[in-house]
């Protein structure tokens, strides 16, 4: 009976010449080396309904558990589906949607930052400022100034003169 000993991450048989006991790294004739993963009976369900539901409720304090309960799946399954279909975690997606909604409100309204924070579900102006700065790399006030929302048919002043459109 041969004995085995380990040398540099491989097993060597002592007392017997090598006989090619391991299969080659590929098979002849176009066969797969490893079995293909089994196809699921049902294709993964689309997240469209849950995404629409969440966007309609951005003003509410939504959690991953709320999203999973609405989709009637576990939070872990929801996370897997988000990763597979969107390439992002559910919490990150929810935060991105809230920041996009805040950007829209900053561009289109003159609402105070505190009101915008409440409308997009970020609870406070400080929380909105911190999250906004992390994702957009500027503050909400600086962003609002940079988009330069102009109303009343006037353009921004050129050399100190406002011109009518």
PDB file of C-alpha atoms in Angstrom:
ATOM      1  CA  UNK A   1       0.000   0.000   0.000  1.00  0.00           C
ATOM      2  CA  UNK A   2       1.494   3.339  -0.992  1.00  0.00           C
ATOM      3  CA  UNK A   3       2.027   6.137   1.491  1.00  0.00           C
ATOM      4  CA  UNK A   4       1.371   9.812   0.754  1.00  0.00           C
ATOM      5  CA  UNK A   5       3.285  12.856   1.837  1.00  0.00           C
ATOM      6  CA  UNK A   6       2.783  16.517   1.087  1.00  0.00           C
ATOM      7  CA  UNK A   7       5.361  18.642  -0.642  1.00  0.00           C
ATOM      8  CA  UNK A   8       4.777  22.228  -1.821  1.00  0.00           C
ATOM      9  CA  UNK A   9       0.983  22.107  -1.989  1.00  0.00           C
ATOM     10  CA  UNK A  10       0.723  18.811  -3.855  1.00  0.00           C
ATOM     11  CA  UNK A  11       0.370  15.208  -2.749  1.00  0.00           C
ATOM     12  CA  UNK A  12       3.003  12.753  -3.894  1.00  0.00           C
ATOM     13  CA  UNK A  13       2.703   8.969  -3.793  1.00  0.00           C
ATOM     14  CA  UNK A  14       5.774   7.362  -2.270  1.00  0.00           C
ATOM     15  CA  UNK A  15       6.792   3.921  -3.401  1.00  0.00           C
ATOM     16  CA  UNK A  16       4.818   3.820  -6.657  1.00  0.00           C
ATOM     17  CA  UNK A  17       5.499   5.471  -9.995  1.00  0.00           C
ATOM     18  CA  UNK A  18       2.987   8.146 -11.085  1.00  0.00           C
ATOM     19  CA  UNK A  19       0.125   6.605 -13.014  1.00  0.00           C
ATOM     20  CA  UNK A  20      -1.841   9.698 -13.904  1.00  0.00           C
ATOM     21  CA  UNK A  21      -4.390   9.188 -11.152  1.00  0.00           C
ATOM     22  CA  UNK A  22      -5.894  12.682 -11.543  1.00  0.00           C
ATOM     23  CA  UNK A  23      -8.126  13.550 -14.474  1.00  0.00           C
ATOM     24  CA  UNK A  24      -6.830  16.042 -17.039  1.00  0.00           C
ATOM     25  CA  UNK A  25      -7.916  19.686 -16.600  1.00  0.00           C
ATOM     26  CA  UNK A  26     -10.274  19.410 -19.570  1.00  0.00           C
ATOM     27  CA  UNK A  27     -12.230  16.681 -21.266  1.00  0.00           C
ATOM     28  CA  UNK A  28     -11.961  15.599 -24.858  1.00  0.00           C
ATOM     29  CA  UNK A  29     -14.829  15.925 -27.308  1.00  0.00           C
ATOM     30  CA  UNK A  30     -16.257  19.268 -26.159  1.00  0.00           C
ATOM     31  CA  UNK A  31     -17.626  17.970 -22.878  1.00  0.00           C
ATOM     32  CA  UNK A  32     -17.913  20.381 -19.994  1.00  0.00           C
ATOM     33  CA  UNK A  33     -15.442  19.848 -17.179  1.00  0.00           C
ATOM     34  CA  UNK A  34     -18.024  20.889 -14.627  1.00  0.00           C
ATOM     35  CA  UNK A  35     -21.759  20.547 -14.761  1.00  0.00           C
ATOM     36  CA  UNK A  36     -23.596  23.707 -15.751  1.00  0.00           C
ATOM     37  CA  UNK A  37     -25.694  25.230 -12.982  1.00  0.00           C
ATOM     38  CA  UNK A  38     -29.282  24.111 -13.109  1.00  0.00           C
ATOM     39  CA  UNK A  39     -31.697  26.607 -14.574  1.00  0.00           C
ATOM     40  CA  UNK A  40     -34.403  27.726 -12.226  1.00  0.00           C
ATOM     41  CA  UNK A  41     -37.951  26.775 -13.082  1.00  0.00           C
ATOM     42  CA  UNK A  42     -39.077  30.397 -12.770  1.00  0.00           C
ATOM     43  CA  UNK A  43     -37.086  33.378 -14.009  1.00  0.00           C
ATOM     44  CA  UNK A  44     -36.262  35.942 -11.310  1.00  0.00           C
ATOM     45  CA  UNK A  45     -39.119  38.308 -10.764  1.00  0.00           C
ATOM     46  CA  UNK A  46     -38.748  41.907 -11.780  1.00  0.00           C
ATOM     47  CA  UNK A  47     -38.275  44.500  -9.084  1.00  0.00           C
ATOM     48  CA  UNK A  48     -40.278  47.102 -11.031  1.00  0.00           C
ATOM     49  CA  UNK A  49     -43.356  46.928  -8.810  1.00  0.00           C
ATOM     50  CA  UNK A  50     -41.415  47.267  -5.565  1.00  0.00           C
ATOM     51  CA  UNK A  51     -39.277  50.091  -7.004  1.00  0.00           C
ATOM     52  CA  UNK A  52     -42.370  52.032  -8.035  1.00  0.00           C
ATOM     53  CA  UNK A  53     -43.947  51.405  -4.628  1.00  0.00           C
ATOM     54  CA  UNK A  54     -40.843  52.699  -2.854  1.00  0.00           C
ATOM     55  CA  UNK A  55     -40.510  55.809  -5.034  1.00  0.00           C
ATOM     56  CA  UNK A  56     -44.114  56.753  -4.238  1.00  0.00           C
ATOM     57  CA  UNK A  57     -43.277  56.539  -0.519  1.00  0.00           C
ATOM     58  CA  UNK A  58     -39.888  58.257  -0.336  1.00  0.00           C
ATOM     59  CA  UNK A  59     -41.291  60.675   2.240  1.00  0.00           C
ATOM     60  CA  UNK A  60     -41.895  57.743   4.636  1.00  0.00           C
ATOM     61  CA  UNK A  61     -39.150  56.175   6.766  1.00  0.00           C
ATOM     62  CA  UNK A  62     -38.775  53.025   4.621  1.00  0.00           C
ATOM     63  CA  UNK A  63     -36.513  50.166   5.656  1.00  0.00           C
ATOM     64  CA  UNK A  64     -35.231  47.082   3.858  1.00  0.00           C
ATOM     65  CA  UNK A  65     -37.712  45.043   5.897  1.00  0.00           C
ATOM     66  CA  UNK A  66     -40.548  47.250   4.596  1.00  0.00           C
ATOM     67  CA  UNK A  67     -39.447  46.692   0.997  1.00  0.00           C
ATOM     68  CA  UNK A  68     -39.102  42.939   1.563  1.00  0.00           C
ATOM     69  CA  UNK A  69     -42.521  42.723   3.224  1.00  0.00           C
ATOM     70  CA  UNK A  70     -44.111  44.583   0.316  1.00  0.00           C
ATOM     71  CA  UNK A  71     -42.446  42.188  -2.150  1.00  0.00           C
ATOM     72  CA  UNK A  72     -43.419  39.226   0.074  1.00  0.00           C
ATOM     73  CA  UNK A  73     -39.849  37.926   0.219  1.00  0.00           C
ATOM     74  CA  UNK A  74     -37.142  37.844   2.871  1.00  0.00           C
ATOM     75  CA  UNK A  75     -34.736  40.784   3.245  1.00  0.00           C
ATOM     76  CA  UNK A  76     -31.871  38.513   2.138  1.00  0.00           C
ATOM     77  CA  UNK A  77     -33.711  37.462  -1.032  1.00  0.00           C
ATOM     78  CA  UNK A  78     -34.500  41.109  -1.720  1.00  0.00           C
ATOM     79  CA  UNK A  79     -30.806  41.976  -1.366  1.00  0.00           C
ATOM     80  CA  UNK A  80     -29.857  39.180  -3.772  1.00  0.00           C
ATOM     81  CA  UNK A  81     -32.421  40.333  -6.338  1.00  0.00           C
ATOM     82  CA  UNK A  82     -31.227  43.920  -6.075  1.00  0.00           C
ATOM     83  CA  UNK A  83     -27.640  42.775  -6.585  1.00  0.00           C
ATOM     84  CA  UNK A  84     -28.590  40.593  -9.555  1.00  0.00           C
ATOM     85  CA  UNK A  85     -30.903  43.037 -11.299  1.00  0.00           C
ATOM     86  CA  UNK A  86     -29.562  46.463 -10.320  1.00  0.00           C
ATOM     87  CA  UNK A  87     -26.044  45.765  -9.111  1.00  0.00           C
ATOM     88  CA  UNK A  88     -26.617  47.701  -5.900  1.00  0.00           C
ATOM     89  CA  UNK A  89     -27.838  47.084  -2.354  1.00  0.00           C
ATOM     90  CA  UNK A  90     -31.456  48.041  -1.549  1.00  0.00           C
ATOM     91  CA  UNK A  91     -30.470  50.605   1.073  1.00  0.00           C
ATOM     92  CA  UNK A  92     -28.025  52.275  -1.308  1.00  0.00           C
ATOM     93  CA  UNK A  93     -30.664  52.374  -4.054  1.00  0.00           C
ATOM     94  CA  UNK A  94     -33.190  53.930  -1.660  1.00  0.00           C
ATOM     95  CA  UNK A  95     -30.686  56.595  -0.612  1.00  0.00           C
ATOM     96  CA  UNK A  96     -29.870  57.382  -4.253  1.00  0.00           C
ATOM     97  CA  UNK A  97     -33.567  57.826  -5.009  1.00  0.00           C
ATOM     98  CA  UNK A  98     -33.947  60.195  -2.056  1.00  0.00           C
ATOM     99  CA  UNK A  99     -30.937  62.247  -3.133  1.00  0.00           C
ATOM    100  CA  UNK A 100     -32.255  62.415  -6.723  1.00  0.00           C
ATOM    101  CA  UNK A 101     -35.627  63.615  -5.419  1.00  0.00           C
ATOM    102  CA  UNK A 102     -33.856  66.227  -3.268  1.00  0.00           C
ATOM    103  CA  UNK A 103     -31.870  67.413  -6.298  1.00  0.00           C
ATOM    104  CA  UNK A 104     -35.098  67.821  -8.258  1.00  0.00           C
ATOM    105  CA  UNK A 105     -36.734  69.802  -5.451  1.00  0.00           C
ATOM    106  CA  UNK A 106     -33.635  71.986  -5.080  1.00  0.00           C
ATOM    107  CA  UNK A 107     -33.674  72.734  -8.814  1.00  0.00           C
ATOM    108  CA  UNK A 108     -37.392  73.316  -9.224  1.00  0.00           C
ATOM    109  CA  UNK A 109     -38.539  74.903  -5.957  1.00  0.00           C
ATOM    110  CA  UNK A 110     -37.489  77.471  -3.421  1.00  0.00           C
ATOM    111  CA  UNK A 111     -38.411  75.249  -0.480  1.00  0.00           C
ATOM    112  CA  UNK A 112     -36.126  75.363   2.567  1.00  0.00           C
ATOM    113  CA  UNK A 113     -33.655  72.501   2.978  1.00  0.00           C
ATOM    114  CA  UNK A 114     -35.490  71.310   6.116  1.00  0.00           C
ATOM    115  CA  UNK A 115     -38.746  70.918   4.166  1.00  0.00           C
ATOM    116  CA  UNK A 116     -36.978  69.117   1.328  1.00  0.00           C
ATOM    117  CA  UNK A 117     -35.342  66.746   3.819  1.00  0.00           C
ATOM    118  CA  UNK A 118     -38.749  65.856   5.229  1.00  0.00           C
ATOM    119  CA  UNK A 119     -40.306  65.399   1.784  1.00  0.00           C
ATOM    120  CA  UNK A 120     -37.598  62.956   0.647  1.00  0.00           C
ATOM    121  CA  UNK A 121     -37.552  60.979   3.896  1.00  0.00           C
ATOM    122  CA  UNK A 122     -34.188  62.048   5.281  1.00  0.00           C
ATOM    123  CA  UNK A 123     -35.691  63.304   8.563  1.00  0.00           C
ATOM    124  CA  UNK A 124     -33.571  66.441   9.070  1.00  0.00           C
ATOM    125  CA  UNK A 125     -31.668  69.114   7.186  1.00  0.00           C
ATOM    126  CA  UNK A 126     -28.415  67.957   8.797  1.00  0.00           C
ATOM    127  CA  UNK A 127     -28.975  64.408   7.563  1.00  0.00           C
ATOM    128  CA  UNK A 128     -29.808  65.676   4.069  1.00  0.00           C
ATOM    129  CA  UNK A 129     -26.703  67.874   3.988  1.00  0.00           C
ATOM    130  CA  UNK A 130     -24.437  65.015   5.091  1.00  0.00           C
ATOM    131  CA  UNK A 131     -25.883  62.445   2.678  1.00  0.00           C
ATOM    132  CA  UNK A 132     -26.128  64.959  -0.178  1.00  0.00           C
ATOM    133  CA  UNK A 133     -22.511  66.002   0.261  1.00  0.00           C
ATOM    134  CA  UNK A 134     -21.376  62.368   0.312  1.00  0.00           C
ATOM    135  CA  UNK A 135     -23.115  61.542  -2.974  1.00  0.00           C
ATOM    136  CA  UNK A 136     -23.048  64.816  -4.919  1.00  0.00           C
ATOM    137  CA  UNK A 137     -19.844  66.296  -3.428  1.00  0.00           C
ATOM    138  CA  UNK A 138     -21.439  69.631  -2.666  1.00  0.00           C
ATOM    139  CA  UNK A 139     -23.936  71.023  -0.194  1.00  0.00           C
ATOM    140  CA  UNK A 140     -27.618  71.469  -1.049  1.00  0.00           C
ATOM    141  CA  UNK A 141     -27.274  75.269  -0.888  1.00  0.00           C
ATOM    142  CA  UNK A 142     -24.234  75.268  -3.198  1.00  0.00           C
ATOM    143  CA  UNK A 143     -26.021  72.895  -5.565  1.00  0.00           C
ATOM    144  CA  UNK A 144     -29.069  75.193  -5.666  1.00  0.00           C
ATOM    145  CA  UNK A 145     -26.829  78.180  -6.437  1.00  0.00           C
ATOM    146  CA  UNK A 146     -24.982  76.244  -9.163  1.00  0.00           C
ATOM    147  CA  UNK A 147     -28.119  75.236 -11.055  1.00  0.00           C
ATOM    148  CA  UNK A 148     -29.087  78.890 -11.120  1.00  0.00           C
ATOM    149  CA  UNK A 149     -32.832  78.497 -11.274  1.00  0.00           C
ATOM    150  CA  UNK A 150     -34.099  81.635 -12.958  1.00  0.00           C
ATOM    151  CA  UNK A 151     -37.727  82.659 -13.178  1.00  0.00           C
ATOM    152  CA  UNK A 152     -39.639  85.624 -14.423  1.00  0.00           C
ATOM    153  CA  UNK A 153     -38.216  85.584 -17.959  1.00  0.00           C
ATOM    154  CA  UNK A 154     -34.861  87.127 -17.085  1.00  0.00           C
ATOM    155  CA  UNK A 155     -31.443  85.720 -17.794  1.00  0.00           C
ATOM    156  CA  UNK A 156     -28.581  85.876 -15.368  1.00  0.00           C
ATOM    157  CA  UNK A 157     -26.940  89.250 -15.400  1.00  0.00           C
ATOM    158  CA  UNK A 158     -24.217  89.829 -17.949  1.00  0.00           C
ATOM    159  CA  UNK A 159     -21.836  92.494 -16.693  1.00  0.00           C
ATOM    160  CA  UNK A 160     -24.405  93.542 -14.147  1.00  0.00           C
ATOM    161  CA  UNK A 161     -27.294  93.995 -16.587  1.00  0.00           C
ATOM    162  CA  UNK A 162     -30.407  91.790 -16.545  1.00  0.00           C
ATOM    163  CA  UNK A 163     -31.850  91.208 -19.955  1.00  0.00           C
ATOM    164  CA  UNK A 164     -35.407  90.199 -20.840  1.00  0.00           C
ATOM    165  CA  UNK A 165     -35.831  87.082 -22.925  1.00  0.00           C
TER     166      UNK A 165
END
